[in-house]
Coordinates of C-alpha atoms in Angstrom, one line a residue:
X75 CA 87.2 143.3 98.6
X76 CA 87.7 139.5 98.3
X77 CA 88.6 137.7 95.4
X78 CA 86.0 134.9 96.3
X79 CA 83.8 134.9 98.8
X80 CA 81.8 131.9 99.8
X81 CA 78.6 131.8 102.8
X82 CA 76.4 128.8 104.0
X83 CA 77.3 127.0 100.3
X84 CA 74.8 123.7 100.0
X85 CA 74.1 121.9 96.8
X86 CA 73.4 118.5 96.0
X87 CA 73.0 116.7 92.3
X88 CA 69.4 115.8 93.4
X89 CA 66.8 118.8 94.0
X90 CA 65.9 120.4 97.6
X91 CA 69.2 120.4 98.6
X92 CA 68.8 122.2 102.0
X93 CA 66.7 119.3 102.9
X94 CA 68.5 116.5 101.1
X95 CA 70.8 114.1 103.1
X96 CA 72.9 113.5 99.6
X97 CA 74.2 116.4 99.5
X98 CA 77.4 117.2 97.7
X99 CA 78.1 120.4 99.8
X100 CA 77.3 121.4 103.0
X101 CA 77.3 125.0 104.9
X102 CA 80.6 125.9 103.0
X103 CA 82.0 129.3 104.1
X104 CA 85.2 131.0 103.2
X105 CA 86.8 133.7 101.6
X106 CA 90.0 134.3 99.4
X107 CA 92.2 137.2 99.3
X108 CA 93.3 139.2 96.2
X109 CA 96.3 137.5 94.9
X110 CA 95.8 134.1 97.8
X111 CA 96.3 130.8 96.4
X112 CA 94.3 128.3 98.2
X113 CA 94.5 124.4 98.0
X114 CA 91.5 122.1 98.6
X115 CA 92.4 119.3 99.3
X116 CA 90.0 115.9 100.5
X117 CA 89.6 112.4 99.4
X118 CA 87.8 111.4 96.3
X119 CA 84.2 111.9 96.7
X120 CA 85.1 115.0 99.1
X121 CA 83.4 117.7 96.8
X122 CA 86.4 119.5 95.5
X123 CA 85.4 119.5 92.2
X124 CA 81.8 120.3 92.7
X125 CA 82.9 123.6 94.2
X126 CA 85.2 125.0 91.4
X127 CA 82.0 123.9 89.1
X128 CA 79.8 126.2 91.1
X129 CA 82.3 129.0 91.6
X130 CA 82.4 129.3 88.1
X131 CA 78.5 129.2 87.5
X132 CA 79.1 125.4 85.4
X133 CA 76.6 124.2 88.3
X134 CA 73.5 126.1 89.5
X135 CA 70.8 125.6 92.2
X136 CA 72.6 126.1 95.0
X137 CA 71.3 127.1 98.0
X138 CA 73.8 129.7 100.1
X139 CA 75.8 132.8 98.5
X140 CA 78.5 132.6 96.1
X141 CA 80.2 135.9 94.9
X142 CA 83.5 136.2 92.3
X143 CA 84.9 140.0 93.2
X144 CA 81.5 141.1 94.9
X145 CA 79.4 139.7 92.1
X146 CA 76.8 137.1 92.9
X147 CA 77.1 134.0 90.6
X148 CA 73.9 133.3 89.2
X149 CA 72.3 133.2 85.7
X150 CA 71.8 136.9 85.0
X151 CA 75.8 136.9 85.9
X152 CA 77.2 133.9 84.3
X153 CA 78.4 135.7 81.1
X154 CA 80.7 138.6 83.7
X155 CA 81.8 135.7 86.1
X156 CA 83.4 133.7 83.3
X157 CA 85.3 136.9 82.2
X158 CA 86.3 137.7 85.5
X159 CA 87.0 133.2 86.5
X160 CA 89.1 130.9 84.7
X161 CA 88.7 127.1 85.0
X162 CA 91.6 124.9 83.5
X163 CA 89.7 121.1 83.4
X164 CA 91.6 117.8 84.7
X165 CA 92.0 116.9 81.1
X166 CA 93.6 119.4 79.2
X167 CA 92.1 117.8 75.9
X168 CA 88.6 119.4 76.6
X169 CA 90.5 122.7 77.1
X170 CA 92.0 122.3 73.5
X171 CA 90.3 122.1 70.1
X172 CA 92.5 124.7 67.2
X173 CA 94.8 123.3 65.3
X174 CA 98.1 125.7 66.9
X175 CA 98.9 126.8 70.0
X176 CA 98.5 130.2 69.2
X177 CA 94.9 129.7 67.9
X178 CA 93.4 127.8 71.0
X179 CA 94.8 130.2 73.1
X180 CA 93.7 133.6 71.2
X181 CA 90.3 132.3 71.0
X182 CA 88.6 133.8 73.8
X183 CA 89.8 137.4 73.1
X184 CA 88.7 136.8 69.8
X185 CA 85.3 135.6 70.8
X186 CA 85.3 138.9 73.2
X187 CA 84.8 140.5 69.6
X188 CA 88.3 142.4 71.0
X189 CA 90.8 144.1 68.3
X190 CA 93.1 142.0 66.6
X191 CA 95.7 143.9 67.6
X192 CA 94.5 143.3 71.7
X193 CA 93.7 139.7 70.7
X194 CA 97.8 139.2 69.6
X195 CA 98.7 141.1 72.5
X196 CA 96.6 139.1 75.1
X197 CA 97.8 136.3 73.5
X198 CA 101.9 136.6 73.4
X199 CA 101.8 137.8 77.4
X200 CA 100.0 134.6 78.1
X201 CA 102.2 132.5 76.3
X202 CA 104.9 133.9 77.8
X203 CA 103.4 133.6 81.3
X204 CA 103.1 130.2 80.6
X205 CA 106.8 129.9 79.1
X206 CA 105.7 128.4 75.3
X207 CA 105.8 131.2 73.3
X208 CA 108.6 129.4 70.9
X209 CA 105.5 127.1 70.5
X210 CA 103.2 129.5 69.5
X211 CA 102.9 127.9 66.1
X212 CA 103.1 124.1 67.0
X213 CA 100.0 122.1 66.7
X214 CA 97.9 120.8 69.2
X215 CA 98.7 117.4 69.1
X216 CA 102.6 117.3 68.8
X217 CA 102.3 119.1 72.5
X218 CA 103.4 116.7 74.9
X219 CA 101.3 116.1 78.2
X220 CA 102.9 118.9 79.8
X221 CA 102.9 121.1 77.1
X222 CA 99.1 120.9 76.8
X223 CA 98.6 121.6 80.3
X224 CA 100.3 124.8 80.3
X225 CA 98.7 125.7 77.2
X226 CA 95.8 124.9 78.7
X227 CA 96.3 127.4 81.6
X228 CA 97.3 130.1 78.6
X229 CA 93.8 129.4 77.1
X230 CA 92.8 130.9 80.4
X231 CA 95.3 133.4 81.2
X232 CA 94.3 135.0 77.7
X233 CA 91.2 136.0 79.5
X234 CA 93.0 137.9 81.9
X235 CA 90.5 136.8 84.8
X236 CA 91.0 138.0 88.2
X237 CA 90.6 134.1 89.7
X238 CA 92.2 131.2 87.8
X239 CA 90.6 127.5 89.1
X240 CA 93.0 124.3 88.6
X241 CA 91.3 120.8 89.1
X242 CA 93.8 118.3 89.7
X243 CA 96.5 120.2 87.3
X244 CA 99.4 117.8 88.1
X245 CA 97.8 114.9 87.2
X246 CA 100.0 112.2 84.8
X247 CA 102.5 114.8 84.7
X248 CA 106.7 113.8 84.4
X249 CA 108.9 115.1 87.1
X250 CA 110.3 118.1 85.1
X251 CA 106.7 119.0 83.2
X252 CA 105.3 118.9 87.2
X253 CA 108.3 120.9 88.5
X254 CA 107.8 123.8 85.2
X255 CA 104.0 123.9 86.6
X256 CA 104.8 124.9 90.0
X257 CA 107.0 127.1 88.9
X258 CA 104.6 129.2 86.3
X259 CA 101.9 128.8 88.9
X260 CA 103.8 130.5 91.5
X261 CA 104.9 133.3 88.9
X262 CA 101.2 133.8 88.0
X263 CA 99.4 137.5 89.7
X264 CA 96.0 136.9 90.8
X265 CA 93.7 134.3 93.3
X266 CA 94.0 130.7 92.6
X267 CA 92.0 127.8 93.4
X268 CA 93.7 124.8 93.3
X269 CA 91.4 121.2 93.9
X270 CA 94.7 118.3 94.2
X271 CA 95.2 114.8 95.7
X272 CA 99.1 115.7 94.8
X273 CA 99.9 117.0 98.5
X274 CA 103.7 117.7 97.7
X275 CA 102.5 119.5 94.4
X276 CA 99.8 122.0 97.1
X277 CA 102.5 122.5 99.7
X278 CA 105.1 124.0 96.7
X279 CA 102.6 126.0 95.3
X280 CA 99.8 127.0 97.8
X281 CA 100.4 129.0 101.6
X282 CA 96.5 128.2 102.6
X283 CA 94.7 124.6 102.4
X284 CA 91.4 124.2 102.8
X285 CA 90.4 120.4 103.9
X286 CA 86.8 119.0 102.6
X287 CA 85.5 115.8 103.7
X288 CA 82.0 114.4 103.6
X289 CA 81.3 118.2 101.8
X290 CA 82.1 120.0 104.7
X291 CA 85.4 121.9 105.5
X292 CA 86.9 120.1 108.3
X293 CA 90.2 122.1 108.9
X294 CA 91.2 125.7 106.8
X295 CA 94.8 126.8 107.4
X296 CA 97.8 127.3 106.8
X297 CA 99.5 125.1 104.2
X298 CA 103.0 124.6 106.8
X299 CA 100.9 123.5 109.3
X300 CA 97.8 121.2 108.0
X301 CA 99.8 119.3 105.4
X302 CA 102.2 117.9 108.3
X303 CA 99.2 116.9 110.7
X304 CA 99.8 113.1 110.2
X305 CA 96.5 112.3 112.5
X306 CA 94.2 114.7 110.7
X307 CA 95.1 114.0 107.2
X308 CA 95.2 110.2 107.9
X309 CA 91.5 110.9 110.0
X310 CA 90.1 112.4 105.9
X311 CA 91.7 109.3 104.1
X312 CA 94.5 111.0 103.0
X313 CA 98.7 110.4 103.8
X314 CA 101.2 113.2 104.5
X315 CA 102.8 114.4 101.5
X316 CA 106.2 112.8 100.7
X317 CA 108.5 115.3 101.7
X318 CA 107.6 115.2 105.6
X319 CA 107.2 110.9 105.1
X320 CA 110.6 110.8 104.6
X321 CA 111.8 113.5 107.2
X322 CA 110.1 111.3 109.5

C-alpha cells in the first residue's frame, strides 16, 4: 500500500473549483512509497504549499481523491489522518508554544490521553531522533533558529506518524544548523514530503522531485536527473541548484 496516494487533485480558494479558471491545483496525481522522500519543488505561487495543507486535511473542498495509508482525507477522517501525518510549518514559532523543549514536544502524546510513562518514552526517542535530547529542559526561546526547527520536527516525530510534511524547512537557516537538518532528515524512517525553493538542500535529502508550475505537475522524477535539467528548471522560473552551477 502507498504511503500517499493522490488522483485528479483540483482545489481552488474560490468555490466550484472544477469549473473555476483560479484554481490553485489542477488534475494532480501521484503516489509515494513507504519510506520515499519526495521533493516538490516550483516557483512561488506554484501550489506547493497548498498541497501539504490538503494532504493533511488543513484545507477541504477539494474536488479529486486524496488518501494518507489507504484512508480518504475528509472530515469524518481528519482526527486519524493527523495521527497518522505530520506537518512541521515554515515558521517553527507556530509549531512552539511550552515553555521547555521537553514540554512542546510531549504535548501531543499527552493530548492522545497516552500513559505518562509512553508520553516520556515517545518523547526521549524523538529527541534523540532529532539529536537535542541534552536540551530537553532548555526553554523555548533560548533555542536558536536551528534549534527550533528541529524541535519543531520532534513536536512531530512525538506523534510517531507514518508521513512527516516539511514546508520550506531550510529556510534562514546557518550553514551548519542547515547541514545537522539534512542529516536528521535523512536518518528519519518513514515517507516525507518536502515543499523547498532550497534546490541544493532537495537534491541532499530527497531521491524523487516532483516539479509544480501553474498547479500542475510538469515533470516527476528522479532527483539526479530533473535537478540538473538547466532548460526545464529555467522554463518553471527556477535556477539549477549550486552544486551543478559551479560544475558547469
Amino acid at each position: 500500500m502507498n504511503s500517499v496516494e493522490l488522483k485528479g487533485l483540483t482545489f481552488s480558494y474560490e468555490r466550484k473549483a472544477a469549473e473555476n479558471r483560479n484554481n490553485v491545483l489542477t488534475d494532480i496525481s501521484f503516489s509515494a512509497a513507504e519510506g520515499e522522500t519526495i521533493g516538490l519543488i516550483g516557483a512561488n505561487g506554484a501550489g506547493k504549499s497548498t498541497l501539504l495543507k490538503l494532504l493533511v486535511g488543513l484545507l477541504a473542498d477539494y474536488k479529486g481523491d486524496i488518501k494518507i495509508g489507504g484512508t480518504r482525507v475528509e472530515k469524518s477522517s481528519l482526527a486519524h489522518i493527523r495521527r497518522k501525518t505530520g506537518y512541521v510549518f515554515q515558521d517553527s514559532e507556530s509549531q512552539l508554544f511550552m515553555s521547555t523543549v521537553y514540554e512542546d514536544v510531549a504535548f501531543a502524546p499527552r493530548n492522545y490521553g497516552l500513559s505518562e510513562e509512553e508520553v516520556k518514552k515517545r518523547t526521549i526517542r524523538a529527541l534523540e531522533n532529532v539529536h537535542m535530547e541534552q536540551m530537553k529542559e532548555k526553554q523555548i526561546y533560548r533555542l536558536s533558529g536551528g534549534q527550533k526547527k528541529l524541535a519543531s520536527i520532534a513536536t512531530i516525530l512525538s506523534m510517531e506518524p507514518d508521513v512527516i510534511l516539511l514546508d520550506e524547512p531550510s529556510v534562514a537557516l546557518d550553514p551548519r544548523n542547515r547541514r545537522n537538518l539534512i542529516r536528521v532528515l535523512n536518518e528519519l524512517p518513514g515517507t516525507k514530503i518536502i515543499a523547498s525553493h532550497d534546490l541544493d538542500f532537495i537534491y541532499d535529502t530527497c531521491k524523487r522531485v516532483i516539479l509544480i508550475s501553474d498547479g500542475r505537475i510538469t515533470a516527476d522524477g528522479p532527483a539526479e536527473e530533473l535537478l540538473k535539467d538547466k532548460v526545464l528548471l529555467e522554463h518553471n522560473g527556477l535556477e539549477l541548484p549550486l552544486s551543478f552551477s559551479r560544475a558547469r
